[in-house]
Amino acid sequence: MSVTPIILDCDPGHDDAMAIILAGYSPKIKLLGISTVSGNGAIEKVTENALRICTLAKINVPIAQGSGVSLLGAAEAATDIHGETALDGADLPAPAFALQKMSGVELIGKLVRESTEKVTLVATGPLTNIALFLKLYPELVTNVEQIVFMGGSASRGNRTPYAEFNIWMDPEATDVVLKSGLPLTMCGLDVTHQALVTKEVFGELEAMGTELSKKIIGLMKFFAKTYDEVFEMPDPPLHDPVAVAFLIDPTVVTCKFVNVEVELKGEFTRGATVVDLFDRGGGKRNCTVALNLDAPKFWKMMLDAVRAAGAAS
Ligand code: BDR
Ligand code: CA
C-alpha cells in the first residue's frame, strides 16, 4: 500500500478539525505535521483549536503557528459560521502538548527538507503559509510532490457572491500558488458542497457512541445551525476533508485539468477563482479541479477515520 506523506496547513474550524482526524487516522496518509493560518478565527484561536483537536483525537504530530495575516496584512474571522472560538459546539480538552518553537512556514520548510520522500502540501485554509514557503524556500520546492487545496469555486462563492472564503482571505497568496508550476488540485465549493453532513451521517456518529463521536456531534450540530442560518443549508458541507480524501483515493472525485486564475482586482469579484472549464480563454492549464464527489465513498473514509480515532482515544 502506498502511503502519502503530507503536511496539513489549516485554520480549524469545524471542517478543518475533521480533515485533521481523517489525515491522522487514514492508513494511506502519513501526517508529518500541522501548520496553522489565520482564517476561520484569529491565529491564536485556530492554533489552540489544532492543539485541542489533536489532544482529543490522540494525534501526536508537530504543530506550529503560522501567519496571522494575509500577504497584504489583512485578517478577519468567520464567526458567523464557526463561532467565537472558531470551533464552537463542544468542550474540547486543554492541549496536552506544546507548540513547536518555530513558525508554521519554518515547520513546513523543516519537514520538507528532512523528508526522504517528496511531500504533498494540503491546505484547508487561506494559502498564505504555502505562498510564503514557496517564496522563502525555493530550493525545497523540488521536494514537494503537489499541492492540494480546499478553496475556490468554478461557479459562485460563499464569502462574497463570487469569492470562496479561503481564496478571498488571501488572493495574492493564491496567485503565487497558481503560478508555482507545481501539480495543483483544487477542491472547491463545486465538490465540497456534495459532502453534506446529513441525518444519516449524524446517525452513524450516534451509533459509534465514543467520547470522540459525541464531541464531533456537538461540533457538527453547531456547524449545521450556522450553515442553515447563513446559507439555508441545514445539512452543512464538510469542505476540508475532501482535499485529504482525494489523496487517500483519487477516485472519490472526478476532475478536469484546466486553467485557473484568481481575480486580484475585480470591483465586485476580488478573490474569485476564474476556472476555464471549456478552454475559452486559452490560458495555460495549471490546475486539476475537482467537480464531482462520490459522497458514499467519501463518508465511508471519513466515518472509518472517526471510528478509528474514537477507539484510540
Ligand atoms: C472554507 O472556509 C472555511 O470556513 C472552511 O473551513 C473551509 O476551509 C470553505 O469555504
Ligand atoms: Ca478551513
Short mmCIF file of C-alpha atoms and ligand atoms in Angstrom, two decimals:
data_model
loop_
_atom_site.label_atom_id
_atom_site.label_comp_id
_atom_site.label_asym_id
_atom_site.label_seq_id
_atom_site.Cartn_x
_atom_site.Cartn_y
_atom_site.Cartn_z
CA MET A 1 0.00 0.00 0.00
CA SER A 2 1.37 3.39 -0.92
CA VAL A 3 1.37 5.96 1.88
CA THR A 4 1.40 9.68 1.04
CA PRO A 5 3.45 11.96 3.31
CA ILE A 6 1.60 15.24 3.85
CA ILE A 7 1.78 18.48 5.76
CA LEU A 8 -1.64 19.89 6.63
CA ASP A 9 -1.89 23.69 6.66
CA CYS A 10 -5.23 24.64 8.23
CA ASP A 11 -7.38 27.10 10.20
CA PRO A 12 -9.55 24.92 12.50
CA GLY A 13 -12.56 25.42 12.05
CA HIS A 14 -15.13 22.60 12.16
CA ASP A 15 -14.30 21.07 8.80
CA ASP A 16 -10.54 21.56 9.31
CA ALA A 17 -10.87 19.58 12.55
CA MET A 18 -12.41 16.72 10.59
CA ALA A 19 -9.66 16.99 7.97
CA ILE A 20 -7.10 16.60 10.77
CA ILE A 21 -8.86 13.45 12.02
CA LEU A 22 -9.07 12.00 8.50
CA ALA A 23 -5.38 12.70 7.87
CA GLY A 24 -4.39 11.41 11.30
CA TYR A 25 -6.26 8.13 11.00
CA SER A 26 -6.05 7.11 7.36
CA PRO A 27 -3.55 4.26 6.84
CA LYS A 28 -2.81 5.77 3.42
CA ILE A 29 -1.64 9.12 4.82
CA LYS A 30 1.47 9.88 6.84
CA LEU A 31 0.74 13.17 8.59
CA LEU A 32 4.16 14.79 9.09
CA GLY A 33 2.95 17.93 10.80
CA ILE A 34 0.36 20.69 11.01
CA SER A 35 0.82 24.41 10.41
CA THR A 36 -1.92 26.89 11.19
CA VAL A 37 -3.04 30.00 9.38
CA SER A 38 -5.44 32.77 10.30
CA GLY A 39 -8.82 32.30 8.61
CA ASN A 40 -11.82 30.96 10.47
CA GLY A 41 -10.51 32.76 13.54
CA ALA A 42 -7.52 34.72 14.79
CA ILE A 43 -4.28 32.79 14.56
CA GLU A 44 -4.07 32.17 18.33
CA LYS A 45 -7.57 30.68 18.35
CA VAL A 46 -7.16 28.38 15.36
CA THR A 47 -3.79 27.21 16.68
CA GLU A 48 -5.31 26.44 20.07
CA ASN A 49 -8.05 24.52 18.23
CA ALA A 50 -5.48 22.46 16.31
CA LEU A 51 -3.80 21.53 19.60
CA ARG A 52 -7.13 20.68 21.26
CA ILE A 53 -8.39 18.52 18.39
CA CYS A 54 -5.09 16.64 18.25
CA THR A 55 -5.24 16.14 22.01
CA LEU A 56 -8.83 14.89 21.80
CA ALA A 57 -8.12 12.52 18.92
CA LYS A 58 -4.64 11.49 20.13
CA ILE A 59 -2.82 12.70 17.04
CA ASN A 60 0.74 13.39 18.05
CA VAL A 61 2.47 15.37 15.32
CA PRO A 62 4.44 18.64 15.37
CA ILE A 63 2.19 21.69 15.23
CA ALA A 64 3.40 25.25 14.56
CA GLN A 65 1.61 28.57 14.46
CA GLY A 66 1.71 30.21 11.06
CA SER A 67 0.73 33.53 9.61
CA GLY A 68 -1.81 35.74 11.41
CA VAL A 69 -2.45 37.97 8.40
CA SER A 70 -2.63 37.64 4.63
CA LEU A 71 0.32 38.61 2.39
CA LEU A 72 -1.17 42.13 2.27
CA GLY A 73 -1.74 42.23 6.04
CA ALA A 74 -5.49 41.57 6.19
CA ALA A 75 -7.37 39.35 8.65
CA GLU A 76 -10.99 38.63 9.51
CA ALA A 77 -12.83 35.79 11.25
CA ALA A 78 -15.71 33.57 10.12
CA THR A 79 -17.56 33.81 13.44
CA ASP A 80 -20.91 33.60 11.65
CA ILE A 81 -20.06 30.02 10.63
CA HIS A 82 -17.55 28.75 13.21
CA GLY A 83 -18.46 30.81 16.31
CA GLU A 84 -16.37 32.88 18.70
CA THR A 85 -13.72 30.21 19.32
CA ALA A 86 -13.69 29.26 15.61
CA LEU A 87 -14.66 25.77 16.84
CA ASP A 88 -17.84 26.25 18.88
CA GLY A 89 -20.17 23.41 19.84
CA ALA A 90 -18.18 21.12 22.15
CA ASP A 91 -15.89 21.37 25.17
CA LEU A 92 -12.52 20.24 23.93
CA PRO A 93 -9.67 19.12 26.22
CA ALA A 94 -6.86 21.52 27.09
CA PRO A 95 -3.82 20.95 24.89
CA ALA A 96 -1.69 18.07 26.18
CA PHE A 97 1.37 19.08 24.19
CA ALA A 98 3.21 22.23 23.24
CA LEU A 99 3.59 24.11 20.00
CA GLN A 100 6.83 23.87 18.04
CA LYS A 101 9.20 26.74 18.77
CA MET A 102 9.20 27.85 15.16
CA SER A 103 6.74 29.46 12.77
CA GLY A 104 4.38 27.47 10.59
CA VAL A 105 6.39 28.32 7.48
CA GLU A 106 9.61 27.23 9.20
CA LEU A 107 7.96 23.93 10.16
CA ILE A 108 6.86 23.33 6.56
CA GLY A 109 10.44 24.06 5.45
CA LYS A 110 11.94 21.75 8.07
CA LEU A 111 9.60 18.84 7.31
CA VAL A 112 10.02 19.15 3.53
CA ARG A 113 13.83 19.40 3.91
CA GLU A 114 14.06 16.38 6.20
CA SER A 115 11.70 14.13 4.25
CA THR A 116 13.28 11.32 2.25
CA GLU A 117 10.21 11.27 0.01
CA LYS A 118 8.52 14.12 -1.81
CA VAL A 119 5.91 15.77 0.41
CA THR A 120 2.35 16.75 -0.52
CA LEU A 121 1.15 20.06 0.90
CA VAL A 122 -2.54 20.08 1.79
CA ALA A 123 -4.08 23.48 2.50
CA THR A 124 -7.53 23.83 4.03
CA GLY A 125 -7.28 27.49 4.93
CA PRO A 126 -6.06 30.65 3.19
CA LEU A 127 -2.90 29.95 1.18
CA THR A 128 -0.66 32.44 2.99
CA ASN A 129 1.77 29.96 4.58
CA ILE A 130 2.05 27.95 1.38
CA ALA A 131 2.88 31.05 -0.68
CA LEU A 132 5.44 32.17 1.92
CA PHE A 133 7.02 28.70 1.86
CA LEU A 134 7.31 28.80 -1.96
CA LYS A 135 8.92 32.25 -1.82
CA LEU A 136 11.21 31.69 1.19
CA TYR A 137 12.43 28.18 0.36
CA PRO A 138 12.69 27.96 -3.45
CA GLU A 139 15.43 25.33 -3.07
CA LEU A 140 12.95 22.97 -1.34
CA VAL A 141 10.24 23.11 -3.97
CA THR A 142 11.72 20.11 -5.80
CA ASN A 143 10.89 18.02 -2.73
CA VAL A 144 7.20 18.96 -2.98
CA GLU A 145 5.09 16.37 -4.80
CA GLN A 146 2.00 18.51 -5.26
CA ILE A 147 -0.31 20.98 -3.57
CA VAL A 148 -3.93 20.06 -2.86
CA PHE A 149 -6.11 22.86 -1.56
CA MET A 150 -9.66 23.37 -0.47
CA GLY A 151 -10.74 26.68 -1.88
CA GLY A 152 -12.26 28.49 -4.79
CA SER A 153 -15.17 27.62 -6.99
CA ALA A 154 -15.94 27.16 -10.66
CA SER A 155 -19.25 28.91 -10.09
CA ARG A 156 -20.34 31.12 -7.18
CA GLY A 157 -18.65 31.99 -3.89
CA ASN A 158 -19.56 31.84 -0.23
CA ARG A 159 -17.70 34.81 1.26
CA THR A 160 -18.78 37.18 -1.49
CA PRO A 161 -21.12 36.30 -4.37
CA TYR A 162 -18.11 35.11 -6.39
CA ALA A 163 -15.26 34.53 -3.92
CA GLU A 164 -14.91 31.44 -1.75
CA PHE A 165 -13.70 32.20 1.82
CA ASN A 166 -10.16 30.73 1.75
CA ILE A 167 -9.29 32.40 -1.54
CA TRP A 168 -10.97 35.69 -0.57
CA MET A 169 -8.80 35.79 2.56
CA ASP A 170 -5.57 35.84 0.54
CA PRO A 171 -5.93 36.19 -3.23
CA GLU A 172 -2.28 37.24 -3.64
CA ALA A 173 -1.12 34.03 -1.95
CA THR A 174 -3.45 32.05 -4.20
CA ASP A 175 -1.86 33.74 -7.21
CA VAL A 176 1.60 32.64 -6.04
CA VAL A 177 0.37 29.04 -5.71
CA LEU A 178 -1.42 29.05 -9.08
CA LYS A 179 1.75 30.31 -10.76
CA SER A 180 4.08 27.90 -8.90
CA GLY A 181 4.30 25.34 -11.70
CA LEU A 182 3.73 22.55 -9.18
CA PRO A 183 0.98 19.98 -9.73
CA LEU A 184 -2.11 21.54 -8.16
CA THR A 185 -5.52 20.15 -7.25
CA MET A 186 -8.34 22.47 -6.27
CA CYS A 187 -11.21 21.07 -4.20
CA GLY A 188 -13.61 23.99 -4.33
CA LEU A 189 -17.23 24.55 -3.47
CA ASP A 190 -18.36 22.65 -6.58
CA VAL A 191 -17.24 19.40 -4.99
CA THR A 192 -17.32 20.20 -1.27
CA HIS A 193 -21.00 21.17 -1.43
CA GLN A 194 -21.60 17.49 -2.20
CA ALA A 195 -20.01 16.40 1.13
CA LEU A 196 -23.11 17.07 3.21
CA VAL A 197 -23.44 16.16 6.87
CA THR A 198 -26.84 14.52 6.52
CA LYS A 199 -29.13 12.98 9.13
CA GLU A 200 -27.73 9.60 8.09
CA VAL A 201 -24.22 10.82 8.93
CA PHE A 202 -25.42 12.01 12.33
CA GLY A 203 -27.00 8.56 12.78
CA GLU A 204 -23.67 6.84 12.07
CA LEU A 205 -21.89 9.14 14.53
CA GLU A 206 -24.51 8.45 17.20
CA ALA A 207 -24.17 4.69 16.69
CA MET A 208 -20.42 4.91 17.46
CA GLY A 209 -21.11 6.14 21.00
CA THR A 210 -17.49 7.07 21.72
CA GLU A 211 -16.35 10.16 23.62
CA LEU A 212 -14.87 11.44 20.39
CA SER A 213 -18.02 10.87 18.31
CA LYS A 214 -20.08 12.67 20.96
CA LYS A 215 -17.81 15.74 20.73
CA ILE A 216 -17.99 15.60 16.94
CA ILE A 217 -21.78 15.51 17.06
CA GLY A 218 -21.68 18.69 19.18
CA LEU A 219 -19.38 20.38 16.69
CA MET A 220 -21.43 19.28 13.68
CA LYS A 221 -24.70 20.41 15.27
CA PHE A 222 -23.25 23.89 15.72
CA PHE A 223 -21.97 23.87 12.13
CA ALA A 224 -25.37 22.71 10.84
CA LYS A 225 -27.12 25.51 12.74
CA THR A 226 -24.92 28.28 11.36
CA TYR A 227 -25.00 26.88 7.83
CA ASP A 228 -28.77 26.80 7.98
CA GLU A 229 -28.90 30.37 9.30
CA VAL A 230 -26.41 31.83 6.83
CA PHE A 231 -26.79 29.69 3.70
CA GLU A 232 -30.15 27.95 4.17
CA MET A 233 -28.28 24.63 4.13
CA PRO A 234 -29.49 22.51 7.09
CA ASP A 235 -27.09 19.72 6.05
CA PRO A 236 -23.75 21.59 6.15
CA PRO A 237 -20.96 20.90 3.65
CA LEU A 238 -17.85 19.36 5.23
CA HIS A 239 -15.44 21.10 2.86
CA ASP A 240 -11.91 20.48 4.10
CA PRO A 241 -11.69 16.67 4.43
CA VAL A 242 -12.45 16.37 0.70
CA ALA A 243 -8.88 17.56 -0.02
CA VAL A 244 -7.49 14.79 2.21
CA ALA A 245 -9.91 12.19 0.82
CA PHE A 246 -8.61 12.94 -2.69
CA LEU A 247 -5.16 11.80 -1.54
CA ILE A 248 -6.47 8.66 0.10
CA ASP A 249 -8.38 7.62 -3.02
CA PRO A 250 -8.35 9.94 -6.05
CA THR A 251 -11.43 8.17 -7.45
CA VAL A 252 -13.52 9.83 -4.74
CA VAL A 253 -13.72 12.85 -7.05
CA THR A 254 -13.89 13.43 -10.77
CA CYS A 255 -11.72 16.22 -12.06
CA LYS A 256 -10.82 18.36 -15.04
CA PHE A 257 -7.34 19.77 -15.76
CA VAL A 258 -7.84 23.40 -16.75
CA ASN A 259 -6.57 26.95 -16.47
CA VAL A 260 -7.38 28.60 -13.15
CA GLU A 261 -6.63 32.23 -12.34
CA VAL A 262 -7.57 34.32 -9.34
CA GLU A 263 -9.19 37.72 -9.58
CA LEU A 264 -6.96 40.24 -7.80
CA LYS A 265 -8.58 43.49 -8.85
CA GLY A 266 -12.26 42.93 -9.68
CA GLU A 267 -14.59 45.65 -8.44
CA PHE A 268 -17.03 43.02 -7.20
CA THR A 269 -15.09 39.82 -7.80
CA ARG A 270 -11.78 40.11 -5.89
CA GLY A 271 -10.83 36.64 -4.65
CA ALA A 272 -12.92 34.77 -7.24
CA THR A 273 -11.26 31.82 -8.94
CA VAL A 274 -11.70 32.03 -12.71
CA VAL A 275 -11.94 28.41 -13.81
CA ASP A 276 -11.80 27.95 -17.59
CA LEU A 277 -13.71 24.66 -17.83
CA PHE A 278 -14.01 24.73 -21.64
CA ASP A 279 -10.72 26.40 -22.55
CA ARG A 280 -12.42 29.56 -23.73
CA GLY A 281 -9.65 31.91 -22.61
CA GLY A 282 -6.72 29.90 -23.95
CA GLY A 283 -4.74 30.25 -20.71
CA LYS A 284 -2.18 27.59 -19.77
CA ARG A 285 -3.64 24.62 -17.91
CA ASN A 286 -2.25 24.78 -14.40
CA CYS A 287 -4.71 23.11 -12.04
CA THR A 288 -6.77 19.95 -11.67
CA VAL A 289 -10.21 20.99 -10.48
CA ALA A 290 -12.42 18.52 -8.61
CA LEU A 291 -16.01 18.84 -9.74
CA ASN A 292 -17.96 15.80 -8.56
CA LEU A 293 -17.82 13.75 -5.37
CA ASP A 294 -18.61 10.10 -4.73
CA ALA A 295 -20.34 11.01 -1.48
CA PRO A 296 -20.82 7.43 -0.14
CA LYS A 297 -17.12 6.70 -0.71
CA PHE A 298 -16.15 9.99 0.97
CA TRP A 299 -18.31 9.34 4.02
CA LYS A 300 -17.03 5.80 4.39
CA MET A 301 -13.48 7.15 4.62
CA MET A 302 -14.45 9.96 6.99
CA LEU A 303 -16.51 7.78 9.31
CA ASP A 304 -13.89 4.99 9.33
CA ALA A 305 -11.36 7.59 10.49
CA VAL A 306 -13.70 8.84 13.25
CA ARG A 307 -14.26 5.22 14.32
CA ALA A 308 -10.51 4.53 14.44
CA ALA A 309 -9.84 7.78 16.30
CA GLY A 310 -12.66 7.01 18.76
CA ALA A 311 -11.16 3.58 19.51
CA ALA A 312 -7.70 5.08 20.06
CA SER A 313 -8.75 7.98 22.28
C1 BDR B 1 -13.69 27.06 3.69
O1 BDR B 1 -13.83 28.20 4.53
C2 BDR B 1 -13.73 27.83 5.88
O2 BDR B 1 -14.71 28.47 6.64
C3 BDR B 1 -13.82 26.33 5.93
O3 BDR B 1 -13.01 25.84 6.98
C4 BDR B 1 -13.31 25.90 4.58
O4 BDR B 1 -11.91 25.73 4.58
C5 BDR B 1 -14.97 26.85 2.91
O5 BDR B 1 -15.23 27.95 2.09
CA CA B 2 -10.67 25.65 6.62
#
